[in-house]
Short mmCIF file of C-alpha atoms in Angstrom, two decimals:
data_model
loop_
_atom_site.label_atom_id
_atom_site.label_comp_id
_atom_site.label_asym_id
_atom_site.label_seq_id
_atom_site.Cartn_x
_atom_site.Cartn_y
_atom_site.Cartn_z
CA UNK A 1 -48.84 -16.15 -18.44
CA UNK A 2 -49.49 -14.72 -21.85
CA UNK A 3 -45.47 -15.13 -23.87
CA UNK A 4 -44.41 -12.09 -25.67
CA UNK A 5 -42.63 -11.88 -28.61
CA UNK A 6 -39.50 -9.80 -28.11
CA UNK A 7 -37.42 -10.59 -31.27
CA UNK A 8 -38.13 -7.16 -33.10
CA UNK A 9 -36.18 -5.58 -29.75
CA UNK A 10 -33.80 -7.52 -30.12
CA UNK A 11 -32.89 -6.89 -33.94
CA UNK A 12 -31.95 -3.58 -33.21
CA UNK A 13 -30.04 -3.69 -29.95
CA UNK A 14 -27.45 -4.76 -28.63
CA UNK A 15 -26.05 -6.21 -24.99
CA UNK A 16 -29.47 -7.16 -23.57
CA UNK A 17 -29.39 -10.70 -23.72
CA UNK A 18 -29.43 -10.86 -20.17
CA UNK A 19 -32.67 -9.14 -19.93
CA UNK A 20 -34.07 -11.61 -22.42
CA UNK A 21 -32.57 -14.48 -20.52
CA UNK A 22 -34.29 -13.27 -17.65
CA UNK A 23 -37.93 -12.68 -19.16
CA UNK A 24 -37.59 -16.25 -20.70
CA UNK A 25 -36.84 -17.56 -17.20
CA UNK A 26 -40.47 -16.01 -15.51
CA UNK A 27 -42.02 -18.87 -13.88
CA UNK A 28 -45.27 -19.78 -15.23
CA UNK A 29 -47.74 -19.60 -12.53
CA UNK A 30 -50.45 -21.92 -13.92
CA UNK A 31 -47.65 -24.57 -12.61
CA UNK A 32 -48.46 -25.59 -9.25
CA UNK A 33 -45.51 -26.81 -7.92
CA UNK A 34 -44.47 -23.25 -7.37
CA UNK A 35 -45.86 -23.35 -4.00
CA UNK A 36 -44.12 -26.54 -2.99
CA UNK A 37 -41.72 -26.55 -0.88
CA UNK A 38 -43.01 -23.39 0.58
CA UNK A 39 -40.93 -21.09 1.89
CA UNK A 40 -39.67 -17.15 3.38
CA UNK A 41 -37.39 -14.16 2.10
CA UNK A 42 -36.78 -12.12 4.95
CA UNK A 43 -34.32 -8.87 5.03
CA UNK A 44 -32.59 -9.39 8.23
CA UNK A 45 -30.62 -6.64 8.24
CA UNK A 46 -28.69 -3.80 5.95
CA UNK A 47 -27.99 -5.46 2.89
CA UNK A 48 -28.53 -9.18 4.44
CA UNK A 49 -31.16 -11.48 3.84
CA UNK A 50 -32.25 -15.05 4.22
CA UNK A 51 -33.98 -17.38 2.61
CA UNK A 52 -35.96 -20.47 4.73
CA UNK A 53 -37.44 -23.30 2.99
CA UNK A 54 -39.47 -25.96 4.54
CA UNK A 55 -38.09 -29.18 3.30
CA UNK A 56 -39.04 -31.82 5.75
CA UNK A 57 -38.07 -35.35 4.78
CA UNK A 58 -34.69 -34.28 3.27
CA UNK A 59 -31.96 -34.92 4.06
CA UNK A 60 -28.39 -32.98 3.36
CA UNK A 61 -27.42 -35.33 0.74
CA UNK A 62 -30.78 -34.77 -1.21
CA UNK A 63 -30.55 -31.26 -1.61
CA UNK A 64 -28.57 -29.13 -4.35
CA UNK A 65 -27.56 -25.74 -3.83
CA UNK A 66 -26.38 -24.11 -7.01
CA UNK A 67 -25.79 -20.01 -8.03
CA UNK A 68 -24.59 -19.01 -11.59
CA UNK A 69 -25.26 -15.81 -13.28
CA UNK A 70 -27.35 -14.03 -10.24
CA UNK A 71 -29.78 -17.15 -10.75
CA UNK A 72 -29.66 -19.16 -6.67
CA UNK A 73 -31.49 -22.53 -7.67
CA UNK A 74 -32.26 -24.74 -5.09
CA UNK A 75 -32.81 -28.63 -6.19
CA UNK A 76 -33.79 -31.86 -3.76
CA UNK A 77 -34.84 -35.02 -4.49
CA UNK A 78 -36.14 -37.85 -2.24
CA UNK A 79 -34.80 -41.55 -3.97
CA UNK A 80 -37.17 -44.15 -4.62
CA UNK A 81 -36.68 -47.29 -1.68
CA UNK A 82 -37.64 -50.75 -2.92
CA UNK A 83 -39.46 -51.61 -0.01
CA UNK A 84 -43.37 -51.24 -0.13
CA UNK A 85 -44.79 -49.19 2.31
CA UNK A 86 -49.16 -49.53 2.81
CA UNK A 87 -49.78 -45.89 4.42
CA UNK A 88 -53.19 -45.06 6.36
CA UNK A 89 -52.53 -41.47 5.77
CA UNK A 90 -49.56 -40.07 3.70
CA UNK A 91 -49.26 -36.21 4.29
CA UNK A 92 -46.27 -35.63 3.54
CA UNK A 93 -44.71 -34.75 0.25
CA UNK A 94 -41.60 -37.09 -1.17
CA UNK A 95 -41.90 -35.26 -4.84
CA UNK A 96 -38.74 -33.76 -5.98
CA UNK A 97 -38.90 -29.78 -6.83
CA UNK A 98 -36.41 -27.09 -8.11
CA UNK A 99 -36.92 -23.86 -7.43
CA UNK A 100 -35.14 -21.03 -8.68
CA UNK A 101 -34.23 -16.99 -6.76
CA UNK A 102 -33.29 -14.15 -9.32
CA UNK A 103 -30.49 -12.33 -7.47
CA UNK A 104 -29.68 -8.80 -7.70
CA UNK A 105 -26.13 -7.41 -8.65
CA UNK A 106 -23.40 -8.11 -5.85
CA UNK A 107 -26.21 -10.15 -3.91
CA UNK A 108 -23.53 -13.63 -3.60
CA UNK A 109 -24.68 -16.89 -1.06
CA UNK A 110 -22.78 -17.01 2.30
CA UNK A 111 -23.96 -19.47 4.34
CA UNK A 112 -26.99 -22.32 3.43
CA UNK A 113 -27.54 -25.09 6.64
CA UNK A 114 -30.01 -27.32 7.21
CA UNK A 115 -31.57 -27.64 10.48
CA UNK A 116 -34.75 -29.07 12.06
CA UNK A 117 -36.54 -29.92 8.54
CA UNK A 118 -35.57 -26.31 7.38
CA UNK A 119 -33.38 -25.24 4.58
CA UNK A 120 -31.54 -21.42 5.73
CA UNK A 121 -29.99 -19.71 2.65
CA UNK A 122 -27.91 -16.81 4.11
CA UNK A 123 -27.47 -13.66 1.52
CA UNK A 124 -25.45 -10.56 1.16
CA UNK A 125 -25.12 -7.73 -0.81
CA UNK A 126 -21.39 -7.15 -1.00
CA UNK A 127 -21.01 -3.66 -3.34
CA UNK A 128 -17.51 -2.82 -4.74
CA UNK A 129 -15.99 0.43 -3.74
CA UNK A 130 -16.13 1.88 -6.82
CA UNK A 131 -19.64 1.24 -6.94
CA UNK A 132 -20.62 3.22 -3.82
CA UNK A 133 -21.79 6.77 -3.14
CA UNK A 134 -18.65 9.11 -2.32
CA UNK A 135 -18.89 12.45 -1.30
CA UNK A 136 -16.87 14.75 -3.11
CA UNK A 137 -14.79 17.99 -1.63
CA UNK A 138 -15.57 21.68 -2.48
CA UNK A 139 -12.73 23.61 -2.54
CA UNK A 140 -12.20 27.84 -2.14
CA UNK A 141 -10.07 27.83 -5.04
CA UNK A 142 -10.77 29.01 -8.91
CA UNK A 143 -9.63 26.13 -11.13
CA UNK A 144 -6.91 27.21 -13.50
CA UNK A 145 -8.35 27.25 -17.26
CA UNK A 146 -6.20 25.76 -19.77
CA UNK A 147 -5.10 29.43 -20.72
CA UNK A 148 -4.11 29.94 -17.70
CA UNK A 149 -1.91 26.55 -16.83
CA UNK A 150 -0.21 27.43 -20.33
CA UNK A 151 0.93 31.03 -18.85
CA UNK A 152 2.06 29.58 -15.88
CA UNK A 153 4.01 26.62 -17.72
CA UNK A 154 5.61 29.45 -19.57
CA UNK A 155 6.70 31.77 -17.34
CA UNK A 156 8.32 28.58 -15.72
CA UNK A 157 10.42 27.92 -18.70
CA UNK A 158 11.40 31.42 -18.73
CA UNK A 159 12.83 31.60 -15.43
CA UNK A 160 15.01 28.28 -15.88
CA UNK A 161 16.35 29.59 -19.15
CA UNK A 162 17.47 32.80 -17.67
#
């Protein structure tokens, strides 16, 4: 992948290192260990989704899940024994990989387990309140212009000093 350089951008703004943190962390896809271990994003359901990852060979204790800054990296590594093995056929992989999920806003980990040789990373999207669509209320009533709430806090005065 052909590197850009952003640096005149970034002269004359301000607040988007995030942004450049996140070009700067594209994968490079001349790399091949991008396919390995190989693995499924699924949406399985309304603002839930789940990531498995085919990681046969490890065990709990070999693999790292971590999360920091919307960036889910996922990390194993199979330690060397001292005994020699002579294989007639070695198929599968023992080579250690990292690879790393760019998560959107309020997306947070809930659940990761490891079951049958497969890795299940269980996501939500949690949005605050604030954050949501609201509906707002029509009303009947003419709002009071500022002319008006000055008459009215008037007249009030008047009455009390009567």
């Amino acid at each position: 992948m052909t590197r850009y350089d952003l640096s005149p951008l970034f002269r004359s703004t301000v607040g988007f290192d995030r942004l450049a943190r996140m070009l700067d962390e594209i994968p490079d896809y001349k790399d091949n260990n991008l396919a390995y271990p190989p693995y499924n994003i699924e949406s399985v359901g309304e603002d839930r989704y789940r990531i498995t990852m085919a990681v046969a060979g490890f065990t709990q204790e070999m693999l790292d899940i971590s999360f920091h800054e919307n960036m889910l990296g996922v990390s194993g590594k199979i330690p060397q024994t001292k005994e020699e093995r002579k294989f007639l056929h070695h198929g599968l992989s023992t080579q250690k990989f990292e690879q790393k999920f760019q998560l959107d806003d309020y997306v947070k980990v809930e659940d990761a387990f490891l079951k049958d040789g497969l890795l299940t990373i269980d996501l939500v999207r949690e949005i605050p309140e604030e954050m949501k669509p609201r509906t707002i209320e029509i009303t009947q009533e003419k709002p009071a212009n500022l002319l008006g709430k000055a008459k009215k806090i008037i007249e009030g005065t008047k009455g009390k000093a009567a």
